[in-house]
């Protein structure tokens, strides 16, 4: 594949994510009206996808799917195995190998009267699935969605940035986080990481407040 092809391929994913995120944040207020401050992560994601897949504009971008199973090859006979469950995936061009993955994590959760940032699992149980190439193995970009349960986006952002530097820093973090246009969300930023095979992947992070 030529460099020009690679640039076009990456732009395809960036454009799909931008358009999809615009629709996602449009449906977010309705989704919030169906939830509570103690809703579980899967309940939030499932209600959001339930709204998205009925949106005709979304269907023109791709197909949103919950608990999407990416396949990996095993052996030399063409057999595959599931590599886990991506919280949300936007399937492009009716090709299940072409998808924008969205790992979804709650942040700032109240538990027994204390606020838990959950920034560390955001990285170690979310972001790391891309760095370790469990998800989006050879794809140019993927996404994280942070559900900020108490609305304190500044606190969530500080904790997540610190967790990224602690758990996915050094050689794994190619560049410092850069801000992206909000597209109606509370906060968006991008990180670029070195994967285990030496390739790089862009991760777009979007924070949404309940």
CSV table of N, CA, C and O in Angstrom, one decimal, residues 144-195:
chain,number,residue,atom,x,y,z
A,144,UNK,N,-12.0,6.3,22.6
A,144,UNK,CA,-12.5,6.0,24.0
A,144,UNK,C,-13.6,7.0,24.3
A,144,UNK,O,-13.6,8.2,23.9
A,145,UNK,N,-14.6,6.5,25.0
A,145,UNK,CA,-15.7,7.3,25.5
A,145,UNK,C,-15.7,7.3,27.0
A,145,UNK,O,-15.7,6.2,27.6
A,146,UNK,N,-15.6,8.4,27.6
A,146,UNK,CA,-15.6,8.5,29.1
A,146,UNK,C,-17.0,9.1,29.5
A,146,UNK,O,-17.3,10.3,29.2
A,147,UNK,N,-17.7,8.3,30.3
A,147,UNK,CA,-19.0,8.8,30.9
A,147,UNK,C,-18.7,9.4,32.2
A,147,UNK,O,-18.4,8.7,33.2
A,148,UNK,N,-18.7,10.7,32.3
A,148,UNK,CA,-18.4,11.5,33.5
A,148,UNK,C,-19.6,11.5,34.4
A,148,UNK,O,-20.5,12.4,34.2
A,149,UNK,N,-19.7,10.7,35.4
A,149,UNK,CA,-20.9,10.4,36.1
A,149,UNK,C,-21.3,11.6,37.0
A,149,UNK,O,-22.5,11.8,37.3
A,150,UNK,N,-20.4,12.4,37.5
A,150,UNK,CA,-20.8,13.5,38.3
A,150,UNK,C,-20.6,14.9,37.6
A,150,UNK,O,-20.8,15.9,38.3
A,151,UNK,N,-20.3,14.9,36.3
A,151,UNK,CA,-20.2,16.1,35.6
A,151,UNK,C,-19.0,16.9,35.8
A,151,UNK,O,-18.8,18.0,35.1
A,152,UNK,N,-18.1,16.5,36.6
A,152,UNK,CA,-16.8,17.2,36.9
A,152,UNK,C,-15.8,16.8,35.9
A,152,UNK,O,-14.9,16.0,36.1
A,153,UNK,N,-15.9,17.4,34.7
A,153,UNK,CA,-15.0,17.0,33.6
A,153,UNK,C,-13.5,17.4,33.8
A,153,UNK,O,-12.6,16.6,33.5
A,154,UNK,N,-13.3,18.5,34.5
A,154,UNK,CA,-11.9,18.9,34.8
A,154,UNK,C,-11.2,17.9,35.7
A,154,UNK,O,-10.1,17.6,35.4
A,155,UNK,N,-11.9,17.4,36.7
A,155,UNK,CA,-11.3,16.4,37.6
A,155,UNK,C,-11.0,15.2,36.8
A,155,UNK,O,-9.9,14.6,36.9
A,156,UNK,N,-12.0,14.7,36.0
A,156,UNK,CA,-11.8,13.5,35.2
A,156,UNK,C,-10.7,13.6,34.2
A,156,UNK,O,-9.9,12.7,34.1
A,157,UNK,N,-10.6,14.8,33.6
A,157,UNK,CA,-9.5,15.0,32.6
A,157,UNK,C,-8.1,15.0,33.3
A,157,UNK,O,-7.2,14.3,32.7
A,158,UNK,N,-8.0,15.6,34.4
A,158,UNK,CA,-6.7,15.6,35.1
A,158,UNK,C,-6.3,14.2,35.5
A,158,UNK,O,-5.1,13.8,35.3
A,159,UNK,N,-7.2,13.4,36.0
A,159,UNK,CA,-6.9,12.1,36.4
A,159,UNK,C,-6.6,11.2,35.3
A,159,UNK,O,-5.7,10.3,35.4
A,160,UNK,N,-7.3,11.3,34.2
A,160,UNK,CA,-7.1,10.4,33.0
A,160,UNK,C,-5.7,10.8,32.4
A,160,UNK,O,-4.9,9.9,32.0
A,161,UNK,N,-5.4,12.1,32.3
A,161,UNK,CA,-4.1,12.5,31.7
A,161,UNK,C,-3.0,11.9,32.6
A,161,UNK,O,-2.0,11.4,32.0
A,162,UNK,N,-3.1,12.0,33.9
A,162,UNK,CA,-2.1,11.4,34.8
A,162,UNK,C,-2.0,9.9,34.6
A,162,UNK,O,-0.9,9.4,34.6
A,163,UNK,N,-3.1,9.2,34.5
A,163,UNK,CA,-3.1,7.8,34.3
A,163,UNK,C,-2.5,7.4,33.0
A,163,UNK,O,-1.8,6.3,33.0
A,164,UNK,N,-2.7,8.1,32.0
A,164,UNK,CA,-2.1,7.8,30.7
A,164,UNK,C,-0.6,7.9,30.8
A,164,UNK,O,0.1,7.0,30.3
A,165,UNK,N,-0.1,9.0,31.4
A,165,UNK,CA,1.3,9.1,31.6
A,165,UNK,C,1.9,8.1,32.4
A,165,UNK,O,3.1,7.6,32.2
A,166,UNK,N,1.2,7.6,33.5
A,166,UNK,CA,1.7,6.6,34.4
A,166,UNK,C,1.7,5.2,33.8
A,166,UNK,O,2.7,4.5,33.9
A,167,UNK,N,0.6,4.9,33.1
A,167,UNK,CA,0.4,3.5,32.7
A,167,UNK,C,0.6,3.3,31.2
A,167,UNK,O,0.7,2.2,30.7
A,168,UNK,N,0.6,4.4,30.4
A,168,UNK,CA,0.8,4.3,28.9
A,168,UNK,C,1.7,5.3,28.4
A,168,UNK,O,1.6,5.8,27.3
A,169,UNK,N,2.6,5.7,29.3
A,169,UNK,CA,3.6,6.8,28.9
A,169,UNK,C,4.9,6.2,28.4
A,169,UNK,O,4.9,5.1,27.8
A,170,UNK,N,6.0,6.9,28.5
A,170,UNK,CA,7.3,6.5,28.0
A,170,UNK,C,7.2,6.2,26.5
A,170,UNK,O,6.7,7.0,25.8
A,171,UNK,N,7.7,5.0,26.1
A,171,UNK,CA,7.7,4.7,24.7
A,171,UNK,C,6.3,4.4,24.1
A,171,UNK,O,6.1,4.4,22.9
A,172,UNK,N,5.3,4.2,25.0
A,172,UNK,CA,4.0,3.9,24.5
A,172,UNK,C,3.2,5.1,24.0
A,172,UNK,O,2.3,5.0,23.2
A,173,UNK,N,3.6,6.3,24.5
A,173,UNK,CA,2.9,7.5,24.2
A,173,UNK,C,3.8,8.3,23.3
A,173,UNK,O,4.9,8.8,23.6
A,174,UNK,N,3.4,8.4,22.0
A,174,UNK,CA,4.3,9.1,21.0
A,174,UNK,C,4.3,10.6,21.2
A,174,UNK,O,5.3,11.2,20.9
A,175,UNK,N,3.1,11.2,21.5
A,175,UNK,CA,3.0,12.6,21.6
A,175,UNK,C,2.1,12.9,22.8
A,175,UNK,O,1.3,12.1,23.2
A,176,UNK,N,2.3,14.1,23.4
A,176,UNK,CA,1.5,14.5,24.5
A,176,UNK,C,0.0,14.7,24.0
A,176,UNK,O,-0.2,14.9,22.8
A,177,UNK,N,-1.0,14.5,24.8
A,177,UNK,CA,-2.4,14.7,24.4
A,177,UNK,C,-2.6,16.1,23.8
A,177,UNK,O,-2.1,17.1,24.3
A,178,UNK,N,-3.4,16.1,22.7
A,178,UNK,CA,-3.7,17.4,22.1
A,178,UNK,C,-5.2,17.5,22.1
A,178,UNK,O,-6.0,16.5,21.9
A,179,UNK,N,-5.7,18.7,22.2
A,179,UNK,CA,-7.1,19.0,22.2
A,179,UNK,C,-7.7,18.9,20.8
A,179,UNK,O,-7.1,19.2,19.8
A,180,UNK,N,-9.0,18.4,20.8
A,180,UNK,CA,-9.8,18.3,19.6
A,180,UNK,C,-11.0,19.2,19.7
A,180,UNK,O,-11.4,19.5,20.8
A,181,UNK,N,-11.6,19.5,18.6
A,181,UNK,CA,-12.9,20.3,18.7
A,181,UNK,C,-13.9,19.5,19.5
A,181,UNK,O,-14.0,18.2,19.3
A,182,UNK,N,-14.7,20.1,20.3
A,182,UNK,CA,-15.6,19.5,21.2
A,182,UNK,C,-16.7,18.7,20.5
A,182,UNK,O,-17.2,17.7,21.0
A,183,UNK,N,-17.2,19.2,19.4
A,183,UNK,CA,-18.3,18.7,18.6
A,183,UNK,C,-19.5,18.5,19.6
A,183,UNK,O,-20.2,17.5,19.6
A,184,UNK,N,-19.7,19.5,20.5
A,184,UNK,CA,-20.9,19.4,21.4
A,184,UNK,C,-20.6,18.6,22.6
A,184,UNK,O,-21.5,18.5,23.5
A,185,UNK,N,-19.5,17.9,22.7
A,185,UNK,CA,-19.2,17.1,23.9
A,185,UNK,C,-18.6,18.0,25.0
A,185,UNK,O,-18.3,19.2,24.8
A,186,UNK,N,-18.3,17.5,26.2
A,186,UNK,CA,-17.7,18.3,27.2
A,186,UNK,C,-16.2,18.4,27.0
A,186,UNK,O,-15.6,19.4,27.4
A,187,UNK,N,-15.6,17.4,26.5
A,187,UNK,CA,-14.1,17.4,26.2
A,187,UNK,C,-13.7,16.4,25.2
A,187,UNK,O,-14.2,15.2,25.3
A,188,UNK,N,-12.9,16.7,24.3
A,188,UNK,CA,-12.3,15.8,23.3
A,188,UNK,C,-10.8,16.0,23.2
A,188,UNK,O,-10.4,17.2,23.2
A,189,UNK,N,-10.0,15.0,23.2
A,189,UNK,CA,-8.6,15.1,23.0
A,189,UNK,C,-8.1,13.8,22.3
A,189,UNK,O,-8.8,12.8,22.2
A,190,UNK,N,-6.9,13.9,21.8
A,190,UNK,CA,-6.3,12.8,21.0
A,190,UNK,C,-4.9,12.4,21.6
A,190,UNK,O,-4.1,13.3,22.0
A,191,UNK,N,-4.7,11.1,21.7
A,191,UNK,CA,-3.4,10.6,22.0
A,191,UNK,C,-2.9,9.7,20.9
A,191,UNK,O,-3.7,9.1,20.2
A,192,UNK,N,-1.6,9.6,20.7
A,192,UNK,CA,-1.0,8.7,19.7
A,192,UNK,C,-0.1,7.8,20.4
A,192,UNK,O,0.8,8.2,21.2
A,193,UNK,N,-0.3,6.5,20.1
A,193,UNK,CA,0.5,5.4,20.9
A,193,UNK,C,1.2,4.5,20.0
A,193,UNK,O,0.8,4.2,18.9
A,194,UNK,N,2.3,4.0,20.5
A,194,UNK,CA,3.1,2.9,19.9
A,194,UNK,C,2.5,1.6,20.3
A,194,UNK,O,2.4,1.3,21.5
A,195,UNK,N,2.1,0.7,19.4
A,195,UNK,CA,1.6,-0.6,19.7
A,195,UNK,C,2.7,-1.6,19.8
A,195,UNK,O,3.9,-1.3,19.6
